[in-house]
PDB file of C-alpha atoms in Angstrom:
ATOM      1  CA  MET A   1       4.451  -4.972  11.221  1.00 78.00           C
ATOM      2  CA  LEU A   2       3.981  -1.789  13.157  1.00 89.00           C
ATOM      3  CA  LEU A   3       3.649   1.596  11.381  1.00 91.00           C
ATOM      4  CA  LEU A   4       5.804   4.228  13.068  1.00 93.00           C
ATOM      5  CA  GLU A   5       5.216   7.865  12.172  1.00 91.00           C
ATOM      6  CA  GLY A   6       6.826  11.167  13.074  1.00 90.00           C
ATOM      7  CA  GLU A   7       8.593  11.159  16.440  1.00 94.00           C
ATOM      8  CA  ALA A   8       8.108   7.386  16.828  1.00 95.00           C
ATOM      9  CA  PHE A   9      10.081   6.864  13.616  1.00 94.00           C
ATOM     10  CA  ASP A  10      12.741   9.397  14.641  1.00 95.00           C
ATOM     11  CA  ASN A  11      13.177   7.458  17.877  1.00 96.00           C
ATOM     12  CA  LEU A  12      14.444   4.510  15.821  1.00 96.00           C
ATOM     13  CA  LEU A  13      17.480   6.614  14.972  1.00 95.00           C
ATOM     14  CA  ARG A  14      17.751   7.869  18.541  1.00 96.00           C
ATOM     15  CA  SER A  15      17.809   4.303  19.850  1.00 96.00           C
ATOM     16  CA  ALA A  16      20.244   2.936  17.234  1.00 98.00           C
ATOM     17  CA  ARG A  17      23.529   1.835  18.773  1.00 97.00           C
ATOM     18  CA  GLN A  18      25.742   1.133  15.751  1.00 98.00           C
ATOM     19  CA  GLU A  19      24.088   1.965  12.451  1.00 98.00           C
ATOM     20  CA  ALA A  20      21.061   3.366  10.700  1.00 98.00           C
ATOM     21  CA  PHE A  21      21.155   2.559   6.975  1.00 98.00           C
ATOM     22  CA  HIS A  22      18.652   3.838   4.419  1.00 98.00           C
ATOM     23  CA  LEU A  23      18.192   2.345   0.963  1.00 98.00           C
ATOM     24  CA  GLU A  24      16.420   4.622  -1.527  1.00 97.00           C
ATOM     25  CA  VAL A  25      15.301   3.160  -4.842  1.00 96.00           C
ATOM     26  CA  GLN A  26      12.717   5.725  -6.018  1.00 91.00           C
ATOM     27  CA  ASP A  27      13.676   8.446  -8.482  1.00 91.00           C
ATOM     28  CA  ILE A  28      11.144  10.971  -7.205  1.00 89.00           C
ATOM     29  CA  TYR A  29       9.780  11.726  -3.742  1.00 87.00           C
ATOM     30  CA  SER A  30       7.119  14.207  -2.731  1.00 83.00           C
ATOM     31  CA  THR A  31       7.262  15.731   0.700  1.00 84.00           C
ATOM     32  CA  PRO A  32       5.531  19.047   1.444  1.00 84.00           C
ATOM     33  CA  GLU A  33       8.618  20.652   3.019  1.00 87.00           C
ATOM     34  CA  GLU A  34      10.597  20.037  -0.189  1.00 91.00           C
ATOM     35  CA  THR A  35       8.071  21.547  -2.583  1.00 90.00           C
ATOM     36  CA  GLN A  36       9.328  25.149  -2.569  1.00 93.00           C
ATOM     37  CA  PRO A  37      13.076  24.355  -2.384  1.00 95.00           C
ATOM     38  CA  PHE A  38      12.674  21.916  -5.289  1.00 95.00           C
ATOM     39  CA  ARG A  39      10.651  24.466  -7.278  1.00 95.00           C
ATOM     40  CA  ASP A  40      13.370  27.061  -6.628  1.00 95.00           C
ATOM     41  CA  PHE A  41      15.997  24.619  -7.916  1.00 96.00           C
ATOM     42  CA  LEU A  42      13.989  24.049 -11.100  1.00 96.00           C
ATOM     43  CA  ASN A  43      13.751  27.827 -11.559  1.00 96.00           C
ATOM     44  CA  GLY A  44      17.499  28.312 -11.129  1.00 94.00           C
ATOM     45  CA  VAL A  45      17.242  30.002  -7.720  1.00 93.00           C
ATOM     46  CA  PRO A  46      20.387  29.230  -5.679  1.00 89.00           C
ATOM     47  CA  ALA A  47      19.696  27.497  -2.364  1.00 89.00           C
ATOM     48  CA  GLU A  48      20.547  29.688   0.603  1.00 88.00           C
ATOM     49  CA  ASP A  49      18.076  28.559   3.225  1.00 90.00           C
ATOM     50  CA  TYR A  50      18.021  24.952   4.381  1.00 94.00           C
ATOM     51  CA  SER A  51      15.704  25.520   7.352  1.00 94.00           C
ATOM     52  CA  TRP A  52      13.219  23.057   5.834  1.00 94.00           C
ATOM     53  CA  LEU A  53      15.877  20.342   6.338  1.00 95.00           C
ATOM     54  CA  ARG A  54      17.058  21.453   9.793  1.00 96.00           C
ATOM     55  CA  GLY A  55      15.061  18.854  11.800  1.00 95.00           C
ATOM     56  CA  TRP A  56      16.611  15.987   9.856  1.00 95.00           C
ATOM     57  CA  LEU A  57      20.109  17.443   9.947  1.00 97.00           C
ATOM     58  CA  ASP A  58      19.872  17.913  13.720  1.00 97.00           C
ATOM     59  CA  LEU A  59      18.703  14.307  14.150  1.00 97.00           C
ATOM     60  CA  VAL A  60      21.598  13.022  12.024  1.00 98.00           C
ATOM     61  CA  ALA A  61      24.118  15.119  13.954  1.00 98.00           C
ATOM     62  CA  GLU A  62      22.651  13.943  17.274  1.00 97.00           C
ATOM     63  CA  THR A  63      22.850  10.323  16.110  1.00 97.00           C
ATOM     64  CA  THR A  64      26.358  10.448  14.661  1.00 98.00           C
ATOM     65  CA  THR A  65      27.674  12.320  17.715  1.00 97.00           C
ATOM     66  CA  ARG A  66      26.747   9.224  19.725  1.00 97.00           C
ATOM     67  CA  GLY A  67      29.014   7.188  17.432  1.00 97.00           C
ATOM     68  CA  VAL A  68      26.212   5.710  15.326  1.00 98.00           C
ATOM     69  CA  ALA A  69      26.875   5.556  11.581  1.00 98.00           C
ATOM     70  CA  VAL A  70      24.063   7.057   9.503  1.00 98.00           C
ATOM     71  CA  ARG A  71      24.407   5.834   5.933  1.00 98.00           C
ATOM     72  CA  ARG A  72      22.223   6.196   2.853  1.00 98.00           C
ATOM     73  CA  ALA A  73      22.516   4.562  -0.559  1.00 98.00           C
ATOM     74  CA  ARG A  74      20.554   5.997  -3.442  1.00 97.00           C
ATOM     75  CA  VAL A  75      19.957   3.812  -6.475  1.00 97.00           C
ATOM     76  CA  VAL A  76      19.227   6.256  -9.290  1.00 96.00           C
ATOM     77  CA  THR A  77      18.201   6.122 -12.913  1.00 95.00           C
ATOM     78  CA  VAL A  78      20.499   7.647 -15.519  1.00 94.00           C
ATOM     79  CA  PRO A  79      19.838  10.070 -17.038  1.00 94.00           C
ATOM     80  CA  HIS A  80      18.893  11.640 -13.720  1.00 95.00           C
ATOM     81  CA  THR A  81      15.455  12.969 -12.971  1.00 95.00           C
ATOM     82  CA  ASP A  82      15.254  16.624 -11.956  1.00 96.00           C
ATOM     83  CA  TYR A  83      14.628  15.418  -8.421  1.00 95.00           C
ATOM     84  CA  THR A  84      17.844  13.351  -8.386  1.00 96.00           C
ATOM     85  CA  ARG A  85      19.806  16.314  -9.735  1.00 95.00           C
ATOM     86  CA  TRP A  86      18.370  18.420  -6.909  1.00 95.00           C
ATOM     87  CA  LEU A  87      19.268  15.802  -4.287  1.00 95.00           C
ATOM     88  CA  LEU A  88      22.825  15.761  -5.592  1.00 95.00           C
ATOM     89  CA  GLU A  89      22.953  19.502  -4.849  1.00 93.00           C
ATOM     90  CA  VAL A  90      21.247  19.312  -1.448  1.00 95.00           C
ATOM     91  CA  SER A  91      23.100  16.286  -0.077  1.00 95.00           C
ATOM     92  CA  HIS A  92      26.171  18.264   0.945  1.00 94.00           C
ATOM     93  CA  GLN A  93      24.037  19.437   3.874  1.00 96.00           C
ATOM     94  CA  ASN A  94      23.448  15.820   4.941  1.00 96.00           C
ATOM     95  CA  ALA A  95      27.160  15.066   4.650  1.00 96.00           C
ATOM     96  CA  ALA A  96      28.034  18.083   6.779  1.00 96.00           C
ATOM     97  CA  ALA A  97      25.697  16.729   9.486  1.00 97.00           C
ATOM     98  CA  GLY A  98      27.557  13.400   9.438  1.00 97.00           C
ATOM     99  CA  GLU A  99      25.471  11.292   7.072  1.00 98.00           C
ATOM    100  CA  GLN A 100      27.398   9.134   4.607  1.00 98.00           C
ATOM    101  CA  ILE A 101      25.691   9.050   1.216  1.00 98.00           C
ATOM    102  CA  ARG A 102      26.537   6.900  -1.765  1.00 97.00           C
ATOM    103  CA  TYR A 103      25.018   6.717  -5.230  1.00 97.00           C
ATOM    104  CA  LEU A 104      24.605   3.748  -7.524  1.00 96.00           C
ATOM    105  CA  SER A 105      23.399   4.072 -11.094  1.00 95.00           C
ATOM    106  CA  ARG A 106      20.494   1.655 -11.478  1.00 95.00           C
ATOM    107  CA  HIS A 107      21.883   0.102 -14.653  1.00 94.00           C
ATOM    108  CA  GLU A 108      24.976  -1.032 -12.727  1.00 93.00           C
ATOM    109  CA  MET A 109      22.994  -3.413 -10.502  1.00 92.00           C
ATOM    110  CA  ASP A 110      21.022  -6.506 -11.400  1.00 91.00           C
ATOM    111  CA  PRO A 111      17.438  -5.565 -10.430  1.00 90.00           C
ATOM    112  CA  GLU A 112      16.942  -9.068  -9.030  1.00 90.00           C
ATOM    113  CA  ARG A 113      19.506  -8.221  -6.354  1.00 91.00           C
ATOM    114  CA  LEU A 114      17.665  -5.081  -5.197  1.00 91.00           C
ATOM    115  CA  THR A 115      14.437  -4.520  -3.356  1.00 90.00           C
ATOM    116  CA  VAL A 116      11.610  -2.545  -4.916  1.00 91.00           C
ATOM    117  CA  ASP A 117      10.904  -0.753  -1.640  1.00 93.00           C
ATOM    118  CA  ASP A 118      12.868   1.815   0.310  1.00 95.00           C
ATOM    119  CA  TRP A 119      13.775   0.824   3.852  1.00 97.00           C
ATOM    120  CA  TRP A 120      15.834   1.611   6.916  1.00 98.00           C
ATOM    121  CA  LEU A 121      17.991  -1.016   8.623  1.00 98.00           C
ATOM    122  CA  PHE A 122      18.757  -0.416  12.301  1.00 98.00           C
ATOM    123  CA  ASP A 123      21.639  -2.250  14.010  1.00 97.00           C
ATOM    124  CA  ARG A 124      21.144  -5.405  11.952  1.00 95.00           C
ATOM    125  CA  ASN A 125      18.098  -6.291  14.045  1.00 96.00           C
ATOM    126  CA  SER A 126      15.147  -4.354  12.612  1.00 97.00           C
ATOM    127  CA  VAL A 127      13.946  -3.008   9.275  1.00 98.00           C
ATOM    128  CA  ALA A 128      11.447  -0.223   8.695  1.00 98.00           C
ATOM    129  CA  PHE A 129       9.974  -0.275   5.191  1.00 97.00           C
ATOM    130  CA  THR A 130       9.178   3.225   4.008  1.00 94.00           C
ATOM    131  CA  VAL A 131       5.462   3.822   3.579  1.00 93.00           C
ATOM    132  CA  PHE A 132       4.234   6.458   1.136  1.00 87.00           C
ATOM    133  CA  GLU A 133       0.793   7.984   0.638  1.00 86.00           C
ATOM    134  CA  PRO A 134      -0.779   7.538  -2.814  1.00 83.00           C
ATOM    135  CA  ASP A 135       0.352  11.082  -3.718  1.00 79.00           C
ATOM    136  CA  GLY A 136       3.968  10.154  -2.917  1.00 75.00           C
ATOM    137  CA  ARG A 137       4.287  11.788   0.500  1.00 80.00           C
ATOM    138  CA  TRP A 138       6.217   9.937   3.194  1.00 86.00           C
ATOM    139  CA  ARG A 139       3.950   8.440   5.857  1.00 90.00           C
ATOM    140  CA  GLY A 140       6.327   6.526   8.120  1.00 92.00           C
ATOM    141  CA  GLY A 141       8.034   3.180   8.459  1.00 95.00           C
ATOM    142  CA  ALA A 142       6.524  -0.302   8.781  1.00 96.00           C
ATOM    143  CA  LEU A 143       8.799  -1.972  11.330  1.00 97.00           C
ATOM    144  CA  THR A 144       9.703  -5.639  11.424  1.00 97.00           C
ATOM    145  CA  THR A 145      12.250  -7.656  13.366  1.00 97.00           C
ATOM    146  CA  ASP A 146      11.696 -10.854  11.369  1.00 98.00           C
ATOM    147  CA  PRO A 147      15.225 -12.322  11.231  1.00 98.00           C
ATOM    148  CA  ARG A 148      14.815 -13.559   7.642  1.00 98.00           C
ATOM    149  CA  ILE A 149      13.790 -10.132   6.383  1.00 97.00           C
ATOM    150  CA  VAL A 150      16.535  -8.419   8.386  1.00 98.00           C
ATOM    151  CA  ALA A 151      19.169 -10.862   7.055  1.00 98.00           C
ATOM    152  CA  TYR A 152      17.981 -10.278   3.483  1.00 97.00           C
ATOM    153  CA  CYS A 153      18.197  -6.492   3.916  1.00 98.00           C
ATOM    154  CA  VAL A 154      21.689  -6.819   5.410  1.00 98.00           C
ATOM    155  CA  ARG A 155      22.779  -8.708   2.275  1.00 97.00           C
ATOM    156  CA  VAL A 156      21.230  -6.083  -0.014  1.00 97.00           C
ATOM    157  CA  ARG A 157      22.823  -3.293   2.036  1.00 98.00           C
ATOM    158  CA  ASP A 158      26.263  -4.874   1.770  1.00 98.00           C
ATOM    159  CA  LEU A 159      25.917  -5.444  -1.970  1.00 97.00           C
ATOM    160  CA  VAL A 160      24.653  -1.934  -2.734  1.00 97.00           C
ATOM    161  CA  TRP A 161      27.039  -0.129  -0.378  1.00 98.00           C
ATOM    162  CA  GLU A 162      30.034  -1.928  -1.880  1.00 97.00           C
ATOM    163  CA  ALA A 163      28.986  -1.072  -5.450  1.00 96.00           C
ATOM    164  CA  ALA A 164      27.890   2.509  -4.753  1.00 97.00           C
ATOM    165  CA  VAL A 165      30.097   5.590  -5.004  1.00 96.00           C
ATOM    166  CA  ALA A 166      30.485   8.273  -2.336  1.00 96.00           C
ATOM    167  CA  HIS A 167      28.427  11.416  -2.976  1.00 95.00           C
ATOM    168  CA  SER A 168      31.491  13.634  -3.481  1.00 91.00           C
ATOM    169  CA  GLU A 169      33.053  11.163  -5.918  1.00 93.00           C
ATOM    170  CA  TYR A 170      29.770  10.661  -7.785  1.00 93.00           C
ATOM    171  CA  LEU A 171      29.564  14.428  -8.315  1.00 87.00           C
ATOM    172  CA  THR A 172      33.007  14.502  -9.921  1.00 86.00           C
ATOM    173  CA  LEU A 173      32.410  11.393 -12.035  1.00 80.00           C
ATOM    174  CA  GLY A 174      29.027  12.500 -13.299  1.00 64.00           C
ATOM    175  CA  ALA A 175      26.343   9.984 -14.209  1.00 56.00           C
ATOM    176  CA  ARG A 176      27.773   6.687 -15.336  1.00 53.00           C
TER     177      ARG A 176
END
């Protein structure tokens, strides 16, 4: 496996031809650019400035404009963590950039059918497992093209995506 960081990881999305799919299974993430916006959310300060997210939103828009689907499924614990509640609020920005996001309550999926790691699947031919620092910060993606691992992740993607609910629908349904 090869660890791709920063621009090298972003280039995976730039080189995708059909799809970039992200499975998230953690309930809390810790990235420095999110610290203040998340703190504001916890303190009841309405979000007005999403400049901290602009780089990602631009990359998603660039990718989807080329006709590549950018999809994300979040498997979340109910009741939601504060972080999940915040992501539910923030994700409308991702959707506006063209990213499709679905949510699946963890209790609705047999844990044996999930992975314990987050990962990105690119065009059904490579998987980048998300690598985190011990303090929870994102480090990059460990890339593999092993056909057995890719095939397994395709099966998990299909299972989760089918069971998950679109972000807008999940908001109206509330936690299930």
